[in-house]
Short mmCIF file of C-alpha atoms and ligand atoms in Angstrom, two decimals:
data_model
loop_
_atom_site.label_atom_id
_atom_site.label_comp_id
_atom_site.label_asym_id
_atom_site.label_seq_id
_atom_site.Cartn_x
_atom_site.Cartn_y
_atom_site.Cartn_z
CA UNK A 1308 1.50 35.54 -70.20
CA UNK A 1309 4.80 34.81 -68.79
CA UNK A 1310 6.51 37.59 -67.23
CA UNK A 1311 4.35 37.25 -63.56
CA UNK A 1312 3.95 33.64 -63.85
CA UNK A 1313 4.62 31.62 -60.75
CA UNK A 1314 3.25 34.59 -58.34
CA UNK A 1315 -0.03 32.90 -58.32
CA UNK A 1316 -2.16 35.17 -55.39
CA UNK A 1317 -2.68 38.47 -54.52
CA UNK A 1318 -1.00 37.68 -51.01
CA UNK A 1319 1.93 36.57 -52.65
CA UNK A 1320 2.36 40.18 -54.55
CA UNK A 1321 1.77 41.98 -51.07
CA UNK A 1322 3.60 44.21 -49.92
CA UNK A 1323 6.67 45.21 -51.54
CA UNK A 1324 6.59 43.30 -55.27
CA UNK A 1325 3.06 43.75 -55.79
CA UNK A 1326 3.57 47.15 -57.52
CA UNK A 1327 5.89 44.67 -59.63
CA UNK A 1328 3.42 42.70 -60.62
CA UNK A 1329 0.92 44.88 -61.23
CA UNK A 1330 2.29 46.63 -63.89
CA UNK A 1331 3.32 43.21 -65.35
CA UNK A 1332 -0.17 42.36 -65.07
CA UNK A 1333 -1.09 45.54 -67.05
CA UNK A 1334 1.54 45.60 -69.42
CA UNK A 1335 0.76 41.81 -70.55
CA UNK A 1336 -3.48 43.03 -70.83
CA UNK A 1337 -2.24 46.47 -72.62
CA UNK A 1338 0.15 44.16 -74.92
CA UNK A 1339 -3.20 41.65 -75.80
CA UNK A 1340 -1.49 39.15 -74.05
CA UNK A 1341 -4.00 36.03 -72.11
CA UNK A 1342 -3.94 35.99 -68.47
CA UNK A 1343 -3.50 32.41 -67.51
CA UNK A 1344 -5.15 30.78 -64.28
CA UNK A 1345 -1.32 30.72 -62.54
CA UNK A 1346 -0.38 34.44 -63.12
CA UNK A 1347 -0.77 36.84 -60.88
CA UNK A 1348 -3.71 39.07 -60.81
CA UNK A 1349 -5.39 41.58 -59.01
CA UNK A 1350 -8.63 40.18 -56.54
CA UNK A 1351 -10.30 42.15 -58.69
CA UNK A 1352 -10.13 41.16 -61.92
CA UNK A 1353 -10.27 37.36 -60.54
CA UNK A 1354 -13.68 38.51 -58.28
CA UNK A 1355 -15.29 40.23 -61.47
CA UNK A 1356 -14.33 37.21 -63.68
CA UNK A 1357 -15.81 35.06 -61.07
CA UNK A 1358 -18.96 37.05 -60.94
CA UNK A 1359 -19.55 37.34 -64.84
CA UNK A 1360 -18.78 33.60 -65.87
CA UNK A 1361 -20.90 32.51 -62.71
CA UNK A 1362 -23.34 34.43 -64.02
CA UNK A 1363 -23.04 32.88 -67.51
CA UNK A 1364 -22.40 29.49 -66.44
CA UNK A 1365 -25.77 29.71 -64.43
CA UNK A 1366 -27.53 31.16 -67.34
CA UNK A 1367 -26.74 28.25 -69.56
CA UNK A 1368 -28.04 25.38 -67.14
CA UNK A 1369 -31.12 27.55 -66.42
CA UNK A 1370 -31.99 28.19 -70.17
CA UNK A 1371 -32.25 24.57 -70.29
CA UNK A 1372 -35.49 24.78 -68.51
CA UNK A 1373 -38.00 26.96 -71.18
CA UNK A 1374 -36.66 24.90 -73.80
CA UNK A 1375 -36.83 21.61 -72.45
CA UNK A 1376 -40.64 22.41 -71.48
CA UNK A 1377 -41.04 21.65 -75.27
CA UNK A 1378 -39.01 18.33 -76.14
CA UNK A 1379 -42.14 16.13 -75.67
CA UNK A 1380 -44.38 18.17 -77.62
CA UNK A 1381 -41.74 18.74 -80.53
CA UNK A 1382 -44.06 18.75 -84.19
CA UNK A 1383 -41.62 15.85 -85.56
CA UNK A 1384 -38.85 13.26 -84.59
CA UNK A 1385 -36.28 15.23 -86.28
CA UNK A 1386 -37.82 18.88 -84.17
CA UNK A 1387 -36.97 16.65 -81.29
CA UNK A 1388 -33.82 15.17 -81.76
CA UNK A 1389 -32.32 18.97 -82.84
CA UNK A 1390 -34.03 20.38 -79.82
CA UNK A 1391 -32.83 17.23 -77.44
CA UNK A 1392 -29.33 18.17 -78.69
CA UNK A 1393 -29.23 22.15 -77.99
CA UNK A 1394 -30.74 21.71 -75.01
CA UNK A 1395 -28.08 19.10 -74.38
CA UNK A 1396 -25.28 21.41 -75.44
CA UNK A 1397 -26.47 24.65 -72.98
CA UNK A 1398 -25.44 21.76 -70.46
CA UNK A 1399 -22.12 21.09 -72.24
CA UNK A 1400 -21.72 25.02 -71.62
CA UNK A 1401 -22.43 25.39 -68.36
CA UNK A 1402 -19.78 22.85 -67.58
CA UNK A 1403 -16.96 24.69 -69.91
CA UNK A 1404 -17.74 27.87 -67.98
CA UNK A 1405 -18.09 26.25 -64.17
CA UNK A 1406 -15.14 24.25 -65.36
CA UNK A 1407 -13.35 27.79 -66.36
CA UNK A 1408 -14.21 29.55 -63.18
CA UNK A 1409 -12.21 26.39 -61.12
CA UNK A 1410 -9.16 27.76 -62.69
CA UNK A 1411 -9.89 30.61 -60.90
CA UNK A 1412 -9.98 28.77 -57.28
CA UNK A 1413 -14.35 28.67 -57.56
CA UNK A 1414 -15.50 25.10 -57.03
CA UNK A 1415 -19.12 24.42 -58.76
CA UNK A 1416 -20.62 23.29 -55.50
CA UNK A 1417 -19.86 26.73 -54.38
CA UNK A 1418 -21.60 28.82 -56.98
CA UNK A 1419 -24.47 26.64 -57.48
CA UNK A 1420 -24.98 27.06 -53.51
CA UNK A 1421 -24.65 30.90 -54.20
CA UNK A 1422 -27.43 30.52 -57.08
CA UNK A 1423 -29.55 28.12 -55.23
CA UNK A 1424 -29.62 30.59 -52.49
CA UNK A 1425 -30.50 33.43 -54.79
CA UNK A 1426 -27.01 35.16 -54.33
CA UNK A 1427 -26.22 35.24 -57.65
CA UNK A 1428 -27.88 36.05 -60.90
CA UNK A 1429 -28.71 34.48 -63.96
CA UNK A 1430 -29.61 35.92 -67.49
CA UNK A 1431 -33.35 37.41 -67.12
CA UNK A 1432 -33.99 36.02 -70.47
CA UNK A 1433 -35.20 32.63 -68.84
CA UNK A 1434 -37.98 34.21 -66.78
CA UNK A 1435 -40.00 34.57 -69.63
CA UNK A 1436 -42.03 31.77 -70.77
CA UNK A 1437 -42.74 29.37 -73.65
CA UNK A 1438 -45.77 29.71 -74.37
CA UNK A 1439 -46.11 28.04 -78.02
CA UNK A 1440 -44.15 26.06 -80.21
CA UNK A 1441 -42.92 29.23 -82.03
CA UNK A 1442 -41.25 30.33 -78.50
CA UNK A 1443 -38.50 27.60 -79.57
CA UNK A 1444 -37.95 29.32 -82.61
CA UNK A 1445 -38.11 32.67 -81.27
CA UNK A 1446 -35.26 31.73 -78.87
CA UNK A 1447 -32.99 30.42 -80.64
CA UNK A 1448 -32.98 33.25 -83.32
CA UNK A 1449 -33.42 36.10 -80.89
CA UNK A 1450 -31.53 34.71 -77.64
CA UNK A 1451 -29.12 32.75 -78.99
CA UNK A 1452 -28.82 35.61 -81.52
CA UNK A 1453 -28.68 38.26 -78.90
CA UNK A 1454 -25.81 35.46 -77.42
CA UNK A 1455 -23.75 34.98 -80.00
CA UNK A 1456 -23.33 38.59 -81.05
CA UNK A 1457 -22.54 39.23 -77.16
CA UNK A 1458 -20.05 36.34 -76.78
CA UNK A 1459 -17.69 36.67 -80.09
CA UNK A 1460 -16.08 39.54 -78.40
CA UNK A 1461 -15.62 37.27 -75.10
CA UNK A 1462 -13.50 34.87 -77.37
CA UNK A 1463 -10.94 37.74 -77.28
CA UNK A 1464 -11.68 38.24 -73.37
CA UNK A 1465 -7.87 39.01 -71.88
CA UNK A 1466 -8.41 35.74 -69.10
CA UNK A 1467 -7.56 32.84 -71.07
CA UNK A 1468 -9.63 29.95 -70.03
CA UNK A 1469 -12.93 32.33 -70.91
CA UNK A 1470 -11.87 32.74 -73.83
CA UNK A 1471 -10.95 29.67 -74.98
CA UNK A 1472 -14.17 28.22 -73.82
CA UNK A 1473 -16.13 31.04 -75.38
CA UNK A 1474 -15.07 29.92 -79.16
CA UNK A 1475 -16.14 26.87 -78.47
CA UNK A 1476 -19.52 27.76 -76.98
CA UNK A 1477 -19.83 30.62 -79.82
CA UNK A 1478 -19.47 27.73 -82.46
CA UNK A 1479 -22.14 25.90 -81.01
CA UNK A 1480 -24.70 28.94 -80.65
CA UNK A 1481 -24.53 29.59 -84.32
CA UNK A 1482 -26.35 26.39 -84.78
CA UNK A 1483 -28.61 27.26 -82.29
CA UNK A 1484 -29.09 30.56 -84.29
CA UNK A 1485 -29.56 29.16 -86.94
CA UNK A 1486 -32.33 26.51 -86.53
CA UNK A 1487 -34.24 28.97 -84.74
CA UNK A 1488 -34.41 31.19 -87.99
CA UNK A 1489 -35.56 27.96 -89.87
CA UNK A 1490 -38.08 26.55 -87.38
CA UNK A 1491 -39.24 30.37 -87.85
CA UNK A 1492 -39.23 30.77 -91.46
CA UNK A 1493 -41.43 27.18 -91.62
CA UNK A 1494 -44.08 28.66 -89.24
CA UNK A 1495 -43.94 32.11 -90.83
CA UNK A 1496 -44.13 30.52 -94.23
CA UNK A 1497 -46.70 27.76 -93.29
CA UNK A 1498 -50.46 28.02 -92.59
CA UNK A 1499 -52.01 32.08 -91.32
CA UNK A 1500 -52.22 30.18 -87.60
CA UNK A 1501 -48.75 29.19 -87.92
CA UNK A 1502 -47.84 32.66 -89.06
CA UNK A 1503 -49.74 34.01 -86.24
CA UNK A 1504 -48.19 31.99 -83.75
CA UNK A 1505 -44.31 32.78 -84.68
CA UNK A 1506 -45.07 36.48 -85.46
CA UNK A 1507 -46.61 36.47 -81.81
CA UNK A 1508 -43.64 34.91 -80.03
CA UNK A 1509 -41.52 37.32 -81.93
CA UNK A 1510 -43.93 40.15 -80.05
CA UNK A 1511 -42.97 38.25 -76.54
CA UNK A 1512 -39.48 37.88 -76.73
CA UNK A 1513 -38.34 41.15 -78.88
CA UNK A 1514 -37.66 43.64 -75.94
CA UNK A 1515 -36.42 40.95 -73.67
CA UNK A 1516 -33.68 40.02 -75.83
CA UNK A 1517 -32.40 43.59 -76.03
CA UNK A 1518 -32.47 43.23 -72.20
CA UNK A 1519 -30.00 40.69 -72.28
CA UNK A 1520 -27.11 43.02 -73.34
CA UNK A 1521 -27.63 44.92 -69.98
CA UNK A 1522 -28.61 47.96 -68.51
CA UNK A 1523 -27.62 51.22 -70.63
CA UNK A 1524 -23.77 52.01 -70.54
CA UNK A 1525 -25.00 55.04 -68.37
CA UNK A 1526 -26.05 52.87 -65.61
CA UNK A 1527 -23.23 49.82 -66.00
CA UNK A 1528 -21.66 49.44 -63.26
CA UNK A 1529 -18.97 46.94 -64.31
CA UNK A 1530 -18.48 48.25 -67.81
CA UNK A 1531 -15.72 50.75 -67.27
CA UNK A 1532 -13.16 48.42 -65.61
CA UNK A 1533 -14.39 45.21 -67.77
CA UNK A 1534 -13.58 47.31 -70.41
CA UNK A 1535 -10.28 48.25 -69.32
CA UNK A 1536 -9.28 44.74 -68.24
CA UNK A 1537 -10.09 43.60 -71.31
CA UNK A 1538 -12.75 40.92 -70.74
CA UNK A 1539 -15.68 43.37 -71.78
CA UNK A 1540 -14.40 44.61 -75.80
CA UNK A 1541 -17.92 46.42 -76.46
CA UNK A 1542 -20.21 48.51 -74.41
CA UNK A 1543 -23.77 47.10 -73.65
CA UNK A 1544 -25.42 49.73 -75.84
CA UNK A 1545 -23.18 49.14 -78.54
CA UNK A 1546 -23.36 45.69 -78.99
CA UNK A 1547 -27.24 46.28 -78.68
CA UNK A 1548 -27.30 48.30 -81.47
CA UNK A 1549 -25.43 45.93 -83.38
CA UNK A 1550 -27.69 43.07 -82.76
CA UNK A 1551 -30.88 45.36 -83.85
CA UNK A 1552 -29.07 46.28 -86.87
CA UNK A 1553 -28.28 42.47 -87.74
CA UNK A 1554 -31.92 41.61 -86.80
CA UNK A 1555 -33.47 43.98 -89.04
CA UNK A 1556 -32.86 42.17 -92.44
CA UNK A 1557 -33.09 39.08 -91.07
CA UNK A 1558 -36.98 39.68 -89.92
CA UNK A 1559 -37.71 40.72 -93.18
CA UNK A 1560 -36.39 37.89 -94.49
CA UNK A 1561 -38.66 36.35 -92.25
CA UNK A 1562 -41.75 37.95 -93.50
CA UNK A 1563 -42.14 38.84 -89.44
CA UNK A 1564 -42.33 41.88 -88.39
CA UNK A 1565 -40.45 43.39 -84.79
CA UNK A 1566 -43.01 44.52 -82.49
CA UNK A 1567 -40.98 48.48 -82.62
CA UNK A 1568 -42.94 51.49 -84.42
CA UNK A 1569 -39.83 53.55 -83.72
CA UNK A 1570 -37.85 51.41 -85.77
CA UNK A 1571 -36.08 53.10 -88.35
CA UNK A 1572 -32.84 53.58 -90.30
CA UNK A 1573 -30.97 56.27 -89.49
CA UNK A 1574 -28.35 57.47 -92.53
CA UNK A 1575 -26.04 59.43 -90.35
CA UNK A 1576 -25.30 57.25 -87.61
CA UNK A 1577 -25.15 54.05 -89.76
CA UNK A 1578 -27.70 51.82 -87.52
CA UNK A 1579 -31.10 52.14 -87.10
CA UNK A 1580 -33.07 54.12 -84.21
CA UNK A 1581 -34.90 51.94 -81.88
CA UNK A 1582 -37.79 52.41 -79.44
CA UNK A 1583 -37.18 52.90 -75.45
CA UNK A 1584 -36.44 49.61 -73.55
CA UNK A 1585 -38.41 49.20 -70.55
CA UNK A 1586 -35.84 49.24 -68.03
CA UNK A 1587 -38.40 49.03 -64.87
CA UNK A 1588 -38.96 45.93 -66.36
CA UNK A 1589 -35.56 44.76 -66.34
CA UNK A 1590 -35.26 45.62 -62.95
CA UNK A 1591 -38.33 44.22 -61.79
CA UNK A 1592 -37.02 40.92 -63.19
CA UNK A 1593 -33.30 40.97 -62.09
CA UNK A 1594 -35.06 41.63 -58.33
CA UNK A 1595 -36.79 38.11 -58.59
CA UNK A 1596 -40.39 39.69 -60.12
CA UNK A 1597 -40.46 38.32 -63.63
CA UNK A 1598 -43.34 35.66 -64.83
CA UNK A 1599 -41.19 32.64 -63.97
CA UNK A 1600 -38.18 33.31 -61.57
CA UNK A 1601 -40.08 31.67 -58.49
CA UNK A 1602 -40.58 28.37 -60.89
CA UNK A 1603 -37.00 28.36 -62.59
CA UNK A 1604 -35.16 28.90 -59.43
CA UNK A 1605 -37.64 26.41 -57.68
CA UNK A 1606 -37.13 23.76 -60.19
CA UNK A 1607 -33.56 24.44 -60.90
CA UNK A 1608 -32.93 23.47 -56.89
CA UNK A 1609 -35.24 20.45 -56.88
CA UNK A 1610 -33.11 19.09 -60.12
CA UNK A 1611 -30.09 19.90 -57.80
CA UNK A 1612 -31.67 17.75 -54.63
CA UNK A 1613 -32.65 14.67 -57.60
CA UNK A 1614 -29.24 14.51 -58.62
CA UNK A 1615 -27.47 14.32 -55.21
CA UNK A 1616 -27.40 10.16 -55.25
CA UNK A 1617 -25.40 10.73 -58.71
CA UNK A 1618 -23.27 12.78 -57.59
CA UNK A 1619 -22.62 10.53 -54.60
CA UNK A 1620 -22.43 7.35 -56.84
CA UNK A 1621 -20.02 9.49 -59.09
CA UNK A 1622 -17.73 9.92 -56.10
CA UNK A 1623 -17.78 6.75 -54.58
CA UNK A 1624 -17.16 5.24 -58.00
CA UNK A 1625 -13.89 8.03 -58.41
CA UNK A 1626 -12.23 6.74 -54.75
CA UNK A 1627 -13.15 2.99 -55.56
CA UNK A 1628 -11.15 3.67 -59.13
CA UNK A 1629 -8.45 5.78 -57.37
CA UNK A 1630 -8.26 3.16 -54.38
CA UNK A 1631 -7.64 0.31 -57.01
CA UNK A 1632 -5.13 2.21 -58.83
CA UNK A 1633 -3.23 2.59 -56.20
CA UNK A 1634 -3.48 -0.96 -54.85
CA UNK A 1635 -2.22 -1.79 -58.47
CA UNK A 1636 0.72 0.86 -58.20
CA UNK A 1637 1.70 -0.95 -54.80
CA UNK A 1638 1.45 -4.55 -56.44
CA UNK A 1639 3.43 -3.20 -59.17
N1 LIG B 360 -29.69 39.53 -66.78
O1 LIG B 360 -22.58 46.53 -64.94
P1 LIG B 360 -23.36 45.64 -65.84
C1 LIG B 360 -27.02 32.30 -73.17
C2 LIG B 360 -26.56 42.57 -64.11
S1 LIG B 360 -27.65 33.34 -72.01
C3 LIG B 360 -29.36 39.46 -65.47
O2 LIG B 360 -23.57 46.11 -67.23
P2 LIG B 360 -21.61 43.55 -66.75
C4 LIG B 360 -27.91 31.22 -73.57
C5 LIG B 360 -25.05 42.43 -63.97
O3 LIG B 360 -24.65 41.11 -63.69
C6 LIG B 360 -26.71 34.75 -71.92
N2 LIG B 360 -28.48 40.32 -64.89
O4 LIG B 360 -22.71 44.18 -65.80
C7 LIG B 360 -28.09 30.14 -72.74
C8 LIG B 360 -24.78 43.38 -62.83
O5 LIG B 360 -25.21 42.79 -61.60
P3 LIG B 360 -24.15 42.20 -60.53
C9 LIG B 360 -25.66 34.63 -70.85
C10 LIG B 360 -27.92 41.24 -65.69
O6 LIG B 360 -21.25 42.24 -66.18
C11 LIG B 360 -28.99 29.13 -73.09
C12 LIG B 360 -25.78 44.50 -63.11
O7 LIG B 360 -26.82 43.93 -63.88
N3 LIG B 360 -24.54 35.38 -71.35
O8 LIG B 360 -25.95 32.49 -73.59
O9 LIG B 360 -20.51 44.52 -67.04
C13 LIG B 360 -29.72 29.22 -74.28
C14 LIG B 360 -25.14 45.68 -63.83
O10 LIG B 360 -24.78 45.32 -65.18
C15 LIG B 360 -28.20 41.33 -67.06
C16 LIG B 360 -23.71 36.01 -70.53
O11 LIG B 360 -23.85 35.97 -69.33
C17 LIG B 360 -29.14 40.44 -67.59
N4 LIG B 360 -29.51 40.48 -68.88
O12 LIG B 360 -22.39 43.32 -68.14
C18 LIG B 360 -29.52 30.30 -75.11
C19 LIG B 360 -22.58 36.71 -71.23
N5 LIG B 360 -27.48 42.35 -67.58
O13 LIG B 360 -23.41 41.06 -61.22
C20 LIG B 360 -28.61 31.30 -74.78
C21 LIG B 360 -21.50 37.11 -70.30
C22 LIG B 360 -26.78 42.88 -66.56
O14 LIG B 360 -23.24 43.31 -60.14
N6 LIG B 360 -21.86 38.29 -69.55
N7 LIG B 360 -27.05 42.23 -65.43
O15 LIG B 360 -25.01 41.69 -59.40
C23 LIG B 360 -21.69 39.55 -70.01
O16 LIG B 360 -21.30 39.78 -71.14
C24 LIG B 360 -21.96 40.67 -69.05
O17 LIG B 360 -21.96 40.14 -67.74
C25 LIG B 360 -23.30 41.42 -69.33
C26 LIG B 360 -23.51 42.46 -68.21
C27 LIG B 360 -23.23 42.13 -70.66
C28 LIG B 360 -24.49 40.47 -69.30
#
């Protein structure tokens, strides 16, 4: 967008031009065109931008934890060295999105305090545990499933920076998809206990990963002016429904079976019917009462407190490069 660039904070558009830029702002979202990190915007739309990629960005570095619980006990070398690698890239996305959310003037320090101190949320996906082997499988074809269909419509988010880091991170999660439908089909196609043991992890995480799309649209806070800023491009019911109805086949193809009796096709509407998600649940869990918040958050802030004398060396390092640079510069 071009038209408001250079007014670059709500301050700025006080008072007499910020009607001007307003409807700059909204003509340039109406027209499809990207908000970039020096236009103007409302506090708003930056706040809520804020709040949902912090919320991503934390989800990514925390999902690291029920997967990584399994990298010594992969079945194989080559199980480990594809799950050392995903759980490598959920890093890599953390970093795009905290890395997009500086553009908006929100340092990572900041928002991991705001995490650390329970002030912000994370996906409730990762307070579920991993129980089995088959839990590895099950999340990557379910969660990063549940993900991906979720975050394609993000890559057309109107804030620019989100979106460009979303097609990246999409690209990746498709891989992630993808060998968690083939670690499954190898259980479900190996001995009856391996069977067993993915067709019971498919049980666990089934409901929860319809939980990740959020709370019905009834009861979305955010949804209606996400939706009209253009960053949300799909209710949460609707791109739950689409993620059942992409599921479905794919199970069978499985030979697995999702843990729904309600289940069915439904000719009229197009999609099949599904049972009722257990929203107390959901709540229960986004309020800090799910099977493993106390030991994700716990662990997440002890990694935090390990890492401090790298992050120190990393800085001291940074001036002592910056310092000689600009003794060179002077020499010069
Ligand atoms: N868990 O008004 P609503 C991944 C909160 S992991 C926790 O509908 P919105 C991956 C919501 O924040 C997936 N909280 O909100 C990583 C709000 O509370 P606040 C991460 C949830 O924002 C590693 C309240 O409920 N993906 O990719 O319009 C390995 C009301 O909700 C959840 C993203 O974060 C939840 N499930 O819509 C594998 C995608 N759902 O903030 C995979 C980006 C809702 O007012 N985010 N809440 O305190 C989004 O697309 C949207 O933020 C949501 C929610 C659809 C999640």
């Amino acid at each position: 967008m071009t038209a408001v660039a250079g007014g670059t904070s709500a301050a700025e558009g006080a008072g007499s031009g910020e009607d001007a830029f307003l409807a700059a702002f909204d003509a340039a979202v109406a027209a499809e065109e990207r908000i970039e990190p020096r236009d103007w915007m409302p506090d708003a739309y930056r706040a809520t931008l804020v709040r949902q990629m912090a919320q991503h960005a934390h989800s990514e570095i925390i999902g690291m934890q029920p997967e990584a619980n399994w990298i010594t006990r992969a079945p194989s070398l080559r199980r480990k060295a594809i799950l050392m690698a995903k759980v490598q890239d959920e890093a890599g996305h953390g970093l795009y999105l905290y890395s997009a959310t500086e553009t908006l003037g929100t340092g990572r320090d900041e928002l991991l305090d705001k995490l650390h101190a329970g002030r912000q949320k994370y996906s409730s996906i990762f307070n579920y545990p991993t129980l089995t082997w088959a839990d590895v499988g099950a999340i990557g074809w379910l969660v990063d499933g549940a993900a991906i269909t979720n975050q394609v419509p993000l890559c057309r988010c109107s804030y620019g920076p989100y979106a460009r880091a979303m097609i990246r991170i999409c690209k990746e999660e498709s891989f992630h998809q993808r060998q968690g439908f083939e670690l499954l089909l190898a259980l479900s196609e190996g001995t009856p206990e391996q069977h067993a043991m993915a067709q019971d992890a498919v049980d666990r995480w089934w409901w929860p990963s319809l939980m990740m799309f959020g709370p019905p649209d009834g009861e979305s806070a955010h949804s209606a002016q996400s939706t009209a800023w253009k960053i949300k491009r799909f209710s949460n019911d609707e791109l739950r429904q689409r993620f059942v109805d992409i599921c479905v086949p794919q199970a069978e193809a499985l030979g697995l079976t999702l843990p729904d009796p309600d289940l069915r096709w439904n000719e009229e509407k197009g999609g099949h019917d599904f049972g009722t998600v257990d929203w107390s649940e959901f709540q229960a869990v986004l309020k800090g009462n799910g099977p493993c918040n106390e030991e994700r958050i716990t662990q997440r802030r002890r990694a935090h407190e390990d890492g401090a004398w790298v992050r120190d060396a990393a800085a001291a390092y940074a001036a002592k490069q910056a310092a000689g640079s600009d003794e060179k510069a002077v020499a010069a």
